[in-house]
Coordinates of C-alpha atoms and ligand atoms in Angstrom, one line a residue:
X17 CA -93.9 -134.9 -190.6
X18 CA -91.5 -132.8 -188.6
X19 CA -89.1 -135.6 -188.4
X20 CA -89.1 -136.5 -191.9
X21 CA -88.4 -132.6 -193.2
X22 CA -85.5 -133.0 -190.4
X23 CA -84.1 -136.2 -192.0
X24 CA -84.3 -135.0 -195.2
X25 CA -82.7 -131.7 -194.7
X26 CA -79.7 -133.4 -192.6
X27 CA -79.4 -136.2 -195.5
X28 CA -79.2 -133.2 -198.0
X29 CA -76.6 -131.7 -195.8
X30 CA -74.7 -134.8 -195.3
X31 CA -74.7 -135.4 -199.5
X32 CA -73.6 -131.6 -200.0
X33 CA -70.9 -132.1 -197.4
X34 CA -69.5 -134.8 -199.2
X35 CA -70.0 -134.0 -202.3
X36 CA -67.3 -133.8 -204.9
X37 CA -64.9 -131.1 -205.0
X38 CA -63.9 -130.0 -208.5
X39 CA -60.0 -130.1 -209.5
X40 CA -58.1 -127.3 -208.7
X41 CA -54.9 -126.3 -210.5
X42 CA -51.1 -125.9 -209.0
X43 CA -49.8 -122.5 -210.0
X44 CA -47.5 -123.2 -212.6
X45 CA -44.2 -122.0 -210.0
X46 CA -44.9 -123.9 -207.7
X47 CA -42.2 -127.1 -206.9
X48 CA -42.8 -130.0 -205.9
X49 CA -40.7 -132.9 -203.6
X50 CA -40.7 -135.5 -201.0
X51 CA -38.3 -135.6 -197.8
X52 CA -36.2 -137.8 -195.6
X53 CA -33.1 -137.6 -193.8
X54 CA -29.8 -138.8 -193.0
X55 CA -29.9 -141.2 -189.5
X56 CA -33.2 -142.0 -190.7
X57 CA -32.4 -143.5 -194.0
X58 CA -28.5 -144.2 -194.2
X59 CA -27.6 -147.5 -192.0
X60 CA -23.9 -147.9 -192.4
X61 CA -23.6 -146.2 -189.1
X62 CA -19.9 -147.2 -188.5
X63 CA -19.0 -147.9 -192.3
X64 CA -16.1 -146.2 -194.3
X65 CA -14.9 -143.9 -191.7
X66 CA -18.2 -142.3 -190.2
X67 CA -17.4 -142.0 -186.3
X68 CA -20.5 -142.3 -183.6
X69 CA -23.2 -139.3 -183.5
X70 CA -26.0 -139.1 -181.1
X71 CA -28.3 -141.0 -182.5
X72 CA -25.7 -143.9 -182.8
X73 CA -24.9 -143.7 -178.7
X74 CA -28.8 -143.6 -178.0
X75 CA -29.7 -146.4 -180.3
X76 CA -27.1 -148.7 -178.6
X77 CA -27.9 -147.8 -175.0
X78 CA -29.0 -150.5 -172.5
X79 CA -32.3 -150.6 -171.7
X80 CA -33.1 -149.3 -175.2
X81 CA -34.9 -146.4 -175.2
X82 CA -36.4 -147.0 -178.8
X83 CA -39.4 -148.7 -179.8
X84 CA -38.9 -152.2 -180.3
X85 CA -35.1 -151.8 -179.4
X86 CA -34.7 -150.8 -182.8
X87 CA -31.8 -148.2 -184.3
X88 CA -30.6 -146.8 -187.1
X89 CA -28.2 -149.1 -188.2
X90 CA -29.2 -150.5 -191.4
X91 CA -32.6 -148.4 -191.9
X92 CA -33.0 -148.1 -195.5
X93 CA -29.6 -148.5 -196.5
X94 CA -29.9 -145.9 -198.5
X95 CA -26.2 -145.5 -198.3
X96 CA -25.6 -148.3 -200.3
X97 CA -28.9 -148.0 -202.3
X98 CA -29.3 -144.3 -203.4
X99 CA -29.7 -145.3 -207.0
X100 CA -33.2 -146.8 -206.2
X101 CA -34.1 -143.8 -203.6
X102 CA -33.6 -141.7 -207.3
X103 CA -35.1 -144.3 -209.3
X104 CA -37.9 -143.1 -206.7
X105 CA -37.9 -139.7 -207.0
X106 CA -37.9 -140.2 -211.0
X107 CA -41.1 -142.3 -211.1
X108 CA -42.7 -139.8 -209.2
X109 CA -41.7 -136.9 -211.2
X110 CA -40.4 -135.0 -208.4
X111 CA -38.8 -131.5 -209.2
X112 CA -36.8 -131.8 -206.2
X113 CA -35.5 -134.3 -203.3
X114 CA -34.8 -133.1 -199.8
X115 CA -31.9 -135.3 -197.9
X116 CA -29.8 -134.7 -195.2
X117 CA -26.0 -134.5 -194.9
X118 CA -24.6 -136.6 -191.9
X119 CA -22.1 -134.3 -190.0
X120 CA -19.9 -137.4 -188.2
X121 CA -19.8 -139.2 -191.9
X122 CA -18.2 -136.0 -193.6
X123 CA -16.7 -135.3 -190.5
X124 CA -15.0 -138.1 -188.2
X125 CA -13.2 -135.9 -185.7
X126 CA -16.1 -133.2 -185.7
X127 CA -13.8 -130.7 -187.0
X128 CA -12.2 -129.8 -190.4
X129 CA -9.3 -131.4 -189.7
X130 CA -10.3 -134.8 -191.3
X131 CA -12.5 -134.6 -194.5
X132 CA -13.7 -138.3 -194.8
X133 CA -13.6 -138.8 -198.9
X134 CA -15.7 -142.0 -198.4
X135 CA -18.5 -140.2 -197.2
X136 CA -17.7 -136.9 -199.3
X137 CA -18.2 -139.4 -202.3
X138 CA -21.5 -141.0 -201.5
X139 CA -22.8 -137.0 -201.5
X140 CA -21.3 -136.5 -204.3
X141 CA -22.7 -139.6 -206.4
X142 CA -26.3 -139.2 -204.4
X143 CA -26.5 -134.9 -206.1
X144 CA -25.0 -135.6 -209.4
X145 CA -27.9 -139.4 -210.0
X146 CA -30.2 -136.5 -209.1
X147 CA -29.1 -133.9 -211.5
X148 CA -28.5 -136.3 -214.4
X149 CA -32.7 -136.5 -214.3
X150 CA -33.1 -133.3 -213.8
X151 CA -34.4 -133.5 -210.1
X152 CA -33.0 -130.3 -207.8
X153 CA -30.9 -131.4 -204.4
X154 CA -32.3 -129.6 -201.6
X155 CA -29.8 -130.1 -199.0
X156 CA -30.4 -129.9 -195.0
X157 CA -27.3 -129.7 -193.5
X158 CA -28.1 -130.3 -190.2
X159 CA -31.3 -132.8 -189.6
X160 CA -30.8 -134.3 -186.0
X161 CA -27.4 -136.0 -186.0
X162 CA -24.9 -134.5 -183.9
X163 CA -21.8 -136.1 -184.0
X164 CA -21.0 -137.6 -180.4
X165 CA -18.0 -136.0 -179.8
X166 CA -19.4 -132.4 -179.9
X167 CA -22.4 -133.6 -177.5
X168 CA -19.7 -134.6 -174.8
X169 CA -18.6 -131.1 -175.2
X170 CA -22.4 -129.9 -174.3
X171 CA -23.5 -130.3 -178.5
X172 CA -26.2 -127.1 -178.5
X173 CA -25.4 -125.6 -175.4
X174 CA -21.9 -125.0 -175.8
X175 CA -21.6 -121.2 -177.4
X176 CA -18.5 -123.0 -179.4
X177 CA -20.8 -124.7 -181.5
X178 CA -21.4 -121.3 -183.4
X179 CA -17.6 -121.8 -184.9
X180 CA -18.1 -126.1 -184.7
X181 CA -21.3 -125.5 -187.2
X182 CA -20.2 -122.6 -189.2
X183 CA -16.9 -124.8 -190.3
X184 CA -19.0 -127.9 -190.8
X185 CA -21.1 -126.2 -193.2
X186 CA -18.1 -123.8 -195.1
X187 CA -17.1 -127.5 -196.1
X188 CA -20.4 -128.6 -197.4
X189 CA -20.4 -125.3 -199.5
X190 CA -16.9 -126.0 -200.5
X191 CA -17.7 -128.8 -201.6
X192 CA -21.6 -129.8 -203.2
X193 CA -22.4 -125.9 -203.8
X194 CA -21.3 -126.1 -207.1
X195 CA -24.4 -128.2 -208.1
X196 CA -26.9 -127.4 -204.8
X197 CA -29.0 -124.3 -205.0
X198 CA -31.5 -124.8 -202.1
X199 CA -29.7 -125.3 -198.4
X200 CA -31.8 -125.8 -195.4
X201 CA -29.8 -125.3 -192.7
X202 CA -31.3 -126.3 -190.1
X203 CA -34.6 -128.9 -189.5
X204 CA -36.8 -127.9 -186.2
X205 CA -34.7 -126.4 -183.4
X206 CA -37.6 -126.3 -181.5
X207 CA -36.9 -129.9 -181.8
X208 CA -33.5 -130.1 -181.7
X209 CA -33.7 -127.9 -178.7
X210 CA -36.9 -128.9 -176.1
X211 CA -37.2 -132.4 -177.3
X212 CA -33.8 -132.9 -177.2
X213 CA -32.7 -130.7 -174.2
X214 CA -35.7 -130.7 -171.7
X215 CA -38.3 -133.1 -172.1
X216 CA -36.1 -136.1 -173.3
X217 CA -37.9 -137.3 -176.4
X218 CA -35.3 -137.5 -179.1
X219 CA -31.3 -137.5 -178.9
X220 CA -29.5 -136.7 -176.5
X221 CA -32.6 -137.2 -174.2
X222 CA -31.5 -134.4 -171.2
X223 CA -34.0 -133.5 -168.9
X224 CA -32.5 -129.9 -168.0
X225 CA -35.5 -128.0 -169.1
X226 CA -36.3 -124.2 -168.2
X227 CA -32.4 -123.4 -169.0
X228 CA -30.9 -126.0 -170.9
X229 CA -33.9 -125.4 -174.0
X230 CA -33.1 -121.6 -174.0
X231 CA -29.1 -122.1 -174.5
X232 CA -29.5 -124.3 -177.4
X233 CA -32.0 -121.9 -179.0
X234 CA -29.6 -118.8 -178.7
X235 CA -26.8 -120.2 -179.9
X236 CA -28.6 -122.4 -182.5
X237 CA -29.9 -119.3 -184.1
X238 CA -26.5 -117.8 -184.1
X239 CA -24.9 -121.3 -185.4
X240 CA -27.6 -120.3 -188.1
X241 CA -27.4 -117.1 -189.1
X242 CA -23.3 -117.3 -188.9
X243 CA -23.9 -119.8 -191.1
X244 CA -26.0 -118.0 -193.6
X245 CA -23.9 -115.3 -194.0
X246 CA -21.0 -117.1 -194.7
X247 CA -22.9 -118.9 -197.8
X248 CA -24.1 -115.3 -198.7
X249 CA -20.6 -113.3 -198.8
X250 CA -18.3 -116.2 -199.6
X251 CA -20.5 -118.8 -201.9
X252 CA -23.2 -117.1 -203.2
X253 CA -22.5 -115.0 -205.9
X254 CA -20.0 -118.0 -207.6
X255 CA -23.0 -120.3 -206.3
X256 CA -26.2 -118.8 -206.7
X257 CA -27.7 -120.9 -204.6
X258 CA -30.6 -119.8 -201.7
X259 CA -30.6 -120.6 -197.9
X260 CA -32.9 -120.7 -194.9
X261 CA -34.2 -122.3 -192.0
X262 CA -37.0 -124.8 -191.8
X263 CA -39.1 -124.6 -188.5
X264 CA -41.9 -127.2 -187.2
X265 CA -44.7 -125.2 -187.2
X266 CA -48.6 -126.2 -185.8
X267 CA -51.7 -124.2 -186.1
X268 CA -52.9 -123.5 -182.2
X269 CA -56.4 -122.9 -182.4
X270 CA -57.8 -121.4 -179.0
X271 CA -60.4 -123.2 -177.1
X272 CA -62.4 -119.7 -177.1
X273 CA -62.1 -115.8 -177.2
X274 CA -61.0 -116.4 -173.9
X275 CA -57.7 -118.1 -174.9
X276 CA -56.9 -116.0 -177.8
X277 CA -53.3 -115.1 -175.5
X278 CA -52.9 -118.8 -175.0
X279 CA -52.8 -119.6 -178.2
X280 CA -50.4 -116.5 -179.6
X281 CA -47.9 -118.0 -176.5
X282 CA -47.9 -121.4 -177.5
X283 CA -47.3 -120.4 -181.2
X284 CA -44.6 -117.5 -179.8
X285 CA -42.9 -120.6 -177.9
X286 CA -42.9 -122.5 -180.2
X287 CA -42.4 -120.8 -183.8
X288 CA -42.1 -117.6 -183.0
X289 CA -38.8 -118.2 -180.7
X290 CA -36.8 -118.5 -184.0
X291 CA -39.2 -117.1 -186.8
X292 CA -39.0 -113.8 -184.7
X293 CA -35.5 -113.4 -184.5
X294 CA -34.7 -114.1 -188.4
X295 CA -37.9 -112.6 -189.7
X296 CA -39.2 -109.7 -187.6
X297 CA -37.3 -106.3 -187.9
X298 CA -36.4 -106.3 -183.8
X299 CA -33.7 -109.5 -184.2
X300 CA -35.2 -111.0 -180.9
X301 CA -37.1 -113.3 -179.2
X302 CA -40.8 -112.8 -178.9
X303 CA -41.5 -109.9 -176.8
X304 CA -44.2 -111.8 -175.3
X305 CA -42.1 -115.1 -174.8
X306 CA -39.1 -112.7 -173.0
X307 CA -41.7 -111.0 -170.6
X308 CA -42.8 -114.2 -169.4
X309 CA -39.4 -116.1 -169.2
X310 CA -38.2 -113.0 -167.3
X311 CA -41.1 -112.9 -165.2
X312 CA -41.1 -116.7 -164.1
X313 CA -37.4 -116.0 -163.6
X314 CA -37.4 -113.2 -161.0
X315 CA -40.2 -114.7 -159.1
X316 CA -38.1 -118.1 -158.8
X317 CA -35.2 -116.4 -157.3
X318 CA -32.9 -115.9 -160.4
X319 CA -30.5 -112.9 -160.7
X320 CA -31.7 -113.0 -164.4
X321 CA -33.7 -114.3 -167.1
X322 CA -33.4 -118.0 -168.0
X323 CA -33.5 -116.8 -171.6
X324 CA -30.2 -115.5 -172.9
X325 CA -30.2 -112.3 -174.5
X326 CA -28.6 -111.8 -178.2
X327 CA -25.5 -109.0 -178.2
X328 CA -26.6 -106.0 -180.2
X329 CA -24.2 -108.2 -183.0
X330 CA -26.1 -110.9 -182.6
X331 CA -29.1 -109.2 -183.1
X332 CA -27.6 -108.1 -186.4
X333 CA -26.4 -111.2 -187.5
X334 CA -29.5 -113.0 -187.0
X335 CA -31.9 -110.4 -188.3
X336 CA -32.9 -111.2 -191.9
X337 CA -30.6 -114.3 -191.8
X338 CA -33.0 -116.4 -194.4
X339 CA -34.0 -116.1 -197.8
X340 CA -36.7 -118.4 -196.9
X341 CA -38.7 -119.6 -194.3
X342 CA -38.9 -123.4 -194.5
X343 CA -42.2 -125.0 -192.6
X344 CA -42.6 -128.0 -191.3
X345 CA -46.2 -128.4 -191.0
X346 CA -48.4 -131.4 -189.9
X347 CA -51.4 -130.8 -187.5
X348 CA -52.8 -128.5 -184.9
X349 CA -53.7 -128.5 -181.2
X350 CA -56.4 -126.4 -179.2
X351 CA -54.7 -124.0 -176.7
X352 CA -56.5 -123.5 -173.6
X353 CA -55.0 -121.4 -170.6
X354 CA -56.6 -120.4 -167.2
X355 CA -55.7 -120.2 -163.7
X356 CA -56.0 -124.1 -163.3
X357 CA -52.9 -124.4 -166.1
X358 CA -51.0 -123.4 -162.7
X359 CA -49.1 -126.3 -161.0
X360 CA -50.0 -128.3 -163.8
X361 CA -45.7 -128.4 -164.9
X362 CA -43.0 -128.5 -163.0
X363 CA -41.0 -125.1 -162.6
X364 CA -39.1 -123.8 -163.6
X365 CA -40.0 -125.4 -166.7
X366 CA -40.4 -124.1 -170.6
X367 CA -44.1 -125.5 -170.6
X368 CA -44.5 -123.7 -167.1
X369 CA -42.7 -120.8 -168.7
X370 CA -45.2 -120.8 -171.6
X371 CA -48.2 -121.2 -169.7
X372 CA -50.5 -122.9 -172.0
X373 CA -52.0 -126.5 -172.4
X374 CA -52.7 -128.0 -176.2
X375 CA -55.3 -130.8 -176.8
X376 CA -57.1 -132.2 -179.4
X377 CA -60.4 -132.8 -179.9
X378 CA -61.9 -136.6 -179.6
X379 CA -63.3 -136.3 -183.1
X380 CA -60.7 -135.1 -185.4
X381 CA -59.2 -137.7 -187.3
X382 CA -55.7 -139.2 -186.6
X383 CA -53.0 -140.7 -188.2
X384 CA -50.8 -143.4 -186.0
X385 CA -48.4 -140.9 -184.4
X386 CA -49.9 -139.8 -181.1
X387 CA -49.8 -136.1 -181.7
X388 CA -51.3 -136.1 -185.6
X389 CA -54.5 -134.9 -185.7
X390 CA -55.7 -134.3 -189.6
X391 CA -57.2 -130.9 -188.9
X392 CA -56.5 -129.2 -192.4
X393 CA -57.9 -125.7 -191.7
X394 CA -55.4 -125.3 -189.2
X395 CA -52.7 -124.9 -191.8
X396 CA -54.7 -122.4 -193.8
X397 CA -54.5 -120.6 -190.5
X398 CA -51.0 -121.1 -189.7
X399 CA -49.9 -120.0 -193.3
X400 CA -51.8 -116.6 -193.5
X401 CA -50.5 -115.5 -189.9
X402 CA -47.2 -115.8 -191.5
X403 CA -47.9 -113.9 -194.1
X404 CA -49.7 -111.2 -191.8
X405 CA -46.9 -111.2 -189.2
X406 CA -43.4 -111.2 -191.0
X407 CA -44.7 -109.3 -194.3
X408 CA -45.4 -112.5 -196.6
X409 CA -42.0 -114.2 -197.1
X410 CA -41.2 -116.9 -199.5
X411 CA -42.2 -120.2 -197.8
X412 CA -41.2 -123.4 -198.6
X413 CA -43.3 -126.5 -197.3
X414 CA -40.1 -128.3 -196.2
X415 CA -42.6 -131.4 -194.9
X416 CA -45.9 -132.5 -194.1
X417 CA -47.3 -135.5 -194.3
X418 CA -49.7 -138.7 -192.4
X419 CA -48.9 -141.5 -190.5
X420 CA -50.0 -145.1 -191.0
X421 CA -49.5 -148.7 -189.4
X422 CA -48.1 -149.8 -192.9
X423 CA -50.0 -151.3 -196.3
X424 CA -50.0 -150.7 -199.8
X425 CA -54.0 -149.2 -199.8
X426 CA -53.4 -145.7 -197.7
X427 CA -56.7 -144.3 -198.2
X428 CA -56.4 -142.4 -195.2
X429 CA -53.1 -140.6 -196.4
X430 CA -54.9 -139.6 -199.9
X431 CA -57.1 -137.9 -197.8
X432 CA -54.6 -136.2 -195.6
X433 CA -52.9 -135.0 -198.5
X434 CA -55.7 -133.6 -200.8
X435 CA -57.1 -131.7 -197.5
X436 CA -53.7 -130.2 -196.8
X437 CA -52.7 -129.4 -200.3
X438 CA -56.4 -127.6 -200.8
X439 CA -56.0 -125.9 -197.9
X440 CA -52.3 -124.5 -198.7
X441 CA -54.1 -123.8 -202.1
X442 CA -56.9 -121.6 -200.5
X443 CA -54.1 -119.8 -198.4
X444 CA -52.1 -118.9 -201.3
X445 CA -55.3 -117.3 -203.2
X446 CA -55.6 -115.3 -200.1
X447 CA -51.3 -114.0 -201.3
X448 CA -48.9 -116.6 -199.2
X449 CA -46.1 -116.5 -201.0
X450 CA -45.4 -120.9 -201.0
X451 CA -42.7 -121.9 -203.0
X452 CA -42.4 -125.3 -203.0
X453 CA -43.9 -128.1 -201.4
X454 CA -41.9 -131.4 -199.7
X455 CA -43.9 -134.5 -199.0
X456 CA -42.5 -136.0 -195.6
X457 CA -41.8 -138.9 -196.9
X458 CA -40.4 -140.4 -200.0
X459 CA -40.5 -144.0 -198.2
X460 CA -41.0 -145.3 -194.6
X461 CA -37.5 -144.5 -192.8
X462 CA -36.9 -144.8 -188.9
X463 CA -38.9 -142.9 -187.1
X464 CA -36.7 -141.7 -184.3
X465 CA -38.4 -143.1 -180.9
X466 CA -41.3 -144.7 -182.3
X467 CA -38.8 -146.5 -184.4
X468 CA -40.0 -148.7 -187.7
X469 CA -43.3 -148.3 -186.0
X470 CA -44.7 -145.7 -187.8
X471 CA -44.9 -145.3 -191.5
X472 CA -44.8 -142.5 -193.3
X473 CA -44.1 -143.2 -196.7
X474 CA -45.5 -142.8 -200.4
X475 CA -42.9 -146.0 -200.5
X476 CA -43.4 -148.8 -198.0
X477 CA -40.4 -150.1 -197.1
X478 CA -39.8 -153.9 -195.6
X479 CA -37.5 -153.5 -193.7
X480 CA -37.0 -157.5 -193.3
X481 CA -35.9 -158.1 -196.7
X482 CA -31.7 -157.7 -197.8
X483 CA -32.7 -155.1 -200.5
X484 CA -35.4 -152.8 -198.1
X485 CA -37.7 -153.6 -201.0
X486 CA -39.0 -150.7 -201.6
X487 CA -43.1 -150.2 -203.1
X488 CA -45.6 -148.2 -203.6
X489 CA -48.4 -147.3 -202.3
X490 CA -51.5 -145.6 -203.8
X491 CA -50.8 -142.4 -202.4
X492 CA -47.8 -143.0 -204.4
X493 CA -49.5 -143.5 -207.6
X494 CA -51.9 -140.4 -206.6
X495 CA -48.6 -138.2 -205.6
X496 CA -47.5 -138.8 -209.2
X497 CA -50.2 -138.2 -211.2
X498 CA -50.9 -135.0 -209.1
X499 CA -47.4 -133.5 -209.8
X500 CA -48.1 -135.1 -214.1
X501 CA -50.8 -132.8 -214.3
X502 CA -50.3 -130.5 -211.7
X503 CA -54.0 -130.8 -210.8
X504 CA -55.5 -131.8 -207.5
X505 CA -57.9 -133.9 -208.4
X506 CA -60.1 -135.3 -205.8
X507 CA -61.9 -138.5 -207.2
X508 CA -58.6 -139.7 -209.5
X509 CA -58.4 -143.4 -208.7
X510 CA -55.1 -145.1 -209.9
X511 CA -54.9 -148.1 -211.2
X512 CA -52.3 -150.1 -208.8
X513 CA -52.2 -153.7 -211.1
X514 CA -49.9 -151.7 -213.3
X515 CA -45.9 -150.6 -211.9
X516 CA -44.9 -147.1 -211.2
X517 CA -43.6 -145.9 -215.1
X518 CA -40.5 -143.4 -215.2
X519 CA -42.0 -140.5 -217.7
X520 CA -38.7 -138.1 -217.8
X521 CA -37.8 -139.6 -221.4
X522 CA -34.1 -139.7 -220.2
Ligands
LIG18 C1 -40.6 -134.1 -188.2 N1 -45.1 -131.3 -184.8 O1 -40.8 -134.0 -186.9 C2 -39.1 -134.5 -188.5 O2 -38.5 -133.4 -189.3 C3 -38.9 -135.8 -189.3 O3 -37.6 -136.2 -189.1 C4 -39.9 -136.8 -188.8 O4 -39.7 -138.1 -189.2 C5 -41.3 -136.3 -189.2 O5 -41.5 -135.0 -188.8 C6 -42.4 -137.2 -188.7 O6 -42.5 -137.2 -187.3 C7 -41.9 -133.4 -186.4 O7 -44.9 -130.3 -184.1 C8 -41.7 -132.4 -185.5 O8 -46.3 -131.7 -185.0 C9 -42.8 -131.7 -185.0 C10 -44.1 -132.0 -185.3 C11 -44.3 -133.0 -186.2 C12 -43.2 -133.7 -186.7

């Protein structure tokens, strides 16, 4: 008898669980787009008069160090296909596309001594197909490419790259702000900087971590905010444009109320290192994130902190240096810390330096990226801590997004994005202040290390055929109808026997 009232009450429990939710509406403000990049979709790596960047010398090294041996090289040949990447963006009804300008294919020497019209031209052509359908550029300027040249010169940890940046991008202003009103200068230093500089996971794959992660933030930031204040005294008010930063951003959920300080370090490590600088009235690092650094570095012998300090101008400059804070958001980790974390990473190190572990739990779902966990809650959490700590700025969703092994029937992606976009949904009832949000991405593209192996697109992509047929997918069909109706709508089922329609009556 007991067992049967237990059964029953855990079926009811299971039904209620899974019951259906009822539609909820967009806010009416509230934009919508998908995202790529350049390296990642472009090919025509040495075509026209773009020199080598990093992701060029990398791809061609021997041994490869990319999935598959596969590069960059033709990717989606979007260079030569653009028209179709907008026919895209039109069938879904996007209100905006998010690209990325390649700095060595403006650019060849690096510097502004050589504007390379080819390249200039396929900008050009790629924002005014956009604008003649009524679908806003949002331009990143800098999104992982680093032209080769600069790199020999130390790329991010040279201090020079302040100037090398801020005169890239016075040409990009120069010349595409007339028609782009949302610029994203940067995507993920953290990125850029520890992947790149310290643990050797994307371009130019150094190893020089504790030091090398900590240069390329400082002057990043500064590269940044130099940049952003040239847009805002010499571009903006002829422009009218807006500009920030987008940072990669997890929710780091601690294991217990004994890890509650674990999990503020690994967000202060990792978001709060630039979110603090540009958005918190002090213009600095983390205070929590210097004590440590400083701290690690006495003890280790140092004559001073591993972390570079900003100049009281710095501090100025940087402070308030975006309009917006861009988020890259896809999943979350648990943050544990205790005295066992110690000798777990080398040291000096920037994991040793931060002192925590994250993990994920065995049973939340994941996509085919090692580190995606679909933990949706997590970005609820992530986007009302911005709101509490940096007084609710604008955000936009720059990304977020699922990984899959490929096919047209993404089930698990609809999911993913549904869970995501109701949680956002449930955050911005509580007051976040989201803008926009950016689907990452409009079609599979090349996936840095993990190269074609990993698909994250509302477009699959084959990659064997001459025209990178491009298709797509039910999540595709559900993206579209979502941003028709502006509803999200968990039980709509498309009907995928009929082709994508283009509904902008132009
Ligand atoms: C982003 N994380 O990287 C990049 O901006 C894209 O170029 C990339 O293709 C896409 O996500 C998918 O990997 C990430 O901390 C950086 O969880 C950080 C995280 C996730 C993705």
């Amino acid at each position: 008898m007991l067992t049967l009232k237990f059964l029953v009450l855990t079926l009811g429990f299971v039904l209620n669980c899974h019951a259906q939710k009822e539609p909820r509406k967009f806010p009416e403000h509230l934009l919508f787009g998908t995202a790529t990049a350049s390296y990642q979709i472009e090919g025509a790596w040495n075509e026209d008069g773009k020199s080598e960047n990093i992701w060029d010398r990398i791809a061609h090294q021997v041994p490869c160090p990319i999935k598959n041996c596969d590069t960059g090289d033709d990717a989606n040949q979007s260079y030569r296909l653009y028209k179709r990447d907008v026919e895209m963006a039109r069938e879904l009804g996007l209100d905006f596309y998010r690209f990325s300008l390649s700095w060595s294919r403006i650019l060849p020497t690096s510097f502004p001594d050589v504007i390379n019209q080819a390249g200039v031209d396929y900008y050009n052509n790629l924002i005014d197909e956009l604008r003649k359908y009524n679908i806003e550029p949002m331009v990143t300027i800098y999104h992982w490419d680093l032209p080769q040249k600069l790199q020999d010169l130390g790329g991010w940890s040279n201090p020079h790259i302040v100037d090398w940046f801020s005169d890239y991008s016075r040409i990009v202003f120069k010349l595409f702000g007339d028609r782009v009103k949302y610029w994203i200068t940067m995507n993920e230093p953290r990125e850029v900087c520890v992947q790149g500089y310290s643990d050797g996971s994307l371009a130019p794959l150094l190893n020089i971590t504790g030091y090398a992660e900590y240069l390329c933030t400082k002057n990043l930031l500064v590269a940044h905010a130099k940049t952003y204040h040239i847009y805002n005294d010499e571009f903006r008010s002829t422009q009218g444009g807006t500009i920030g930063i987008t940072l990669s951003a997890k929710w780091y959920e601690p294991e217990n109320d004994d890890h509650m300080e674990a999990s503020e370090d690994h967000y202060q490590f990792e978001v709060g290192q630039y979110a603090y600088p540009i958005f918190s009235k002090t213009g600095d690092f983390p205070p929590s994130m210097k004590k440590r650094i400083a701290e690690n570095s006495e003890k280790q012998g140092f004559f001073r902190s591993r972390l570079p300090e900003f100049t009281a101008d710095e501090i100025e400059l940087v402070r308030g240096s975006s309009d917006f804070l861009g988020i890259n958001h896809y999943t979350t980790l648990i943050a544990y810390r205790n005295e066992s974390v110690d000798g777990v990473y080398d040291s000096p190190s920037y994991r040793h330096d931060m002192g925590v572990i994250g993990y994920a739990l065995s049973d939340w779902p994941k996509g085919a990226s090692s580190w995606l966990n679909v933990v949706p809650w997590g970005f609820y959490k992530l986007l009302t801590k911005i709101k509490d700590d940096f007084d609710n700025p604008p955000v936009i969703i720059a990304e977020n997004g699922f990984s899959s092994q490929g096919g047209l029937n993404d089930d698990d992606r609809i999911d993913y994005y549904r869970s995501y976009l109701d949680a956002m949904l449930d955050a911005m009832e509580e007051g976040c202040d989201v803008r926009a949000y950016t689907a990452w991405s409009l079609m599979d593209n090349f996936e840095w290390l993990e190269g074609y192996s990993e698909r994250f697109g509302l477009y699959e992509v084959d990659f064997k055929s001459p025209e990178k047929t491009r298709t797509p997918r039910k999540s595709a069909y559900i993206y579209k109808e979502m941003l028709r109706t502006r509803t999200l709508d968990f039980s709509y089922e498309p009907d995928m026997t009929k082709p994508m329609t283009i509904d902008d009556g132009l």
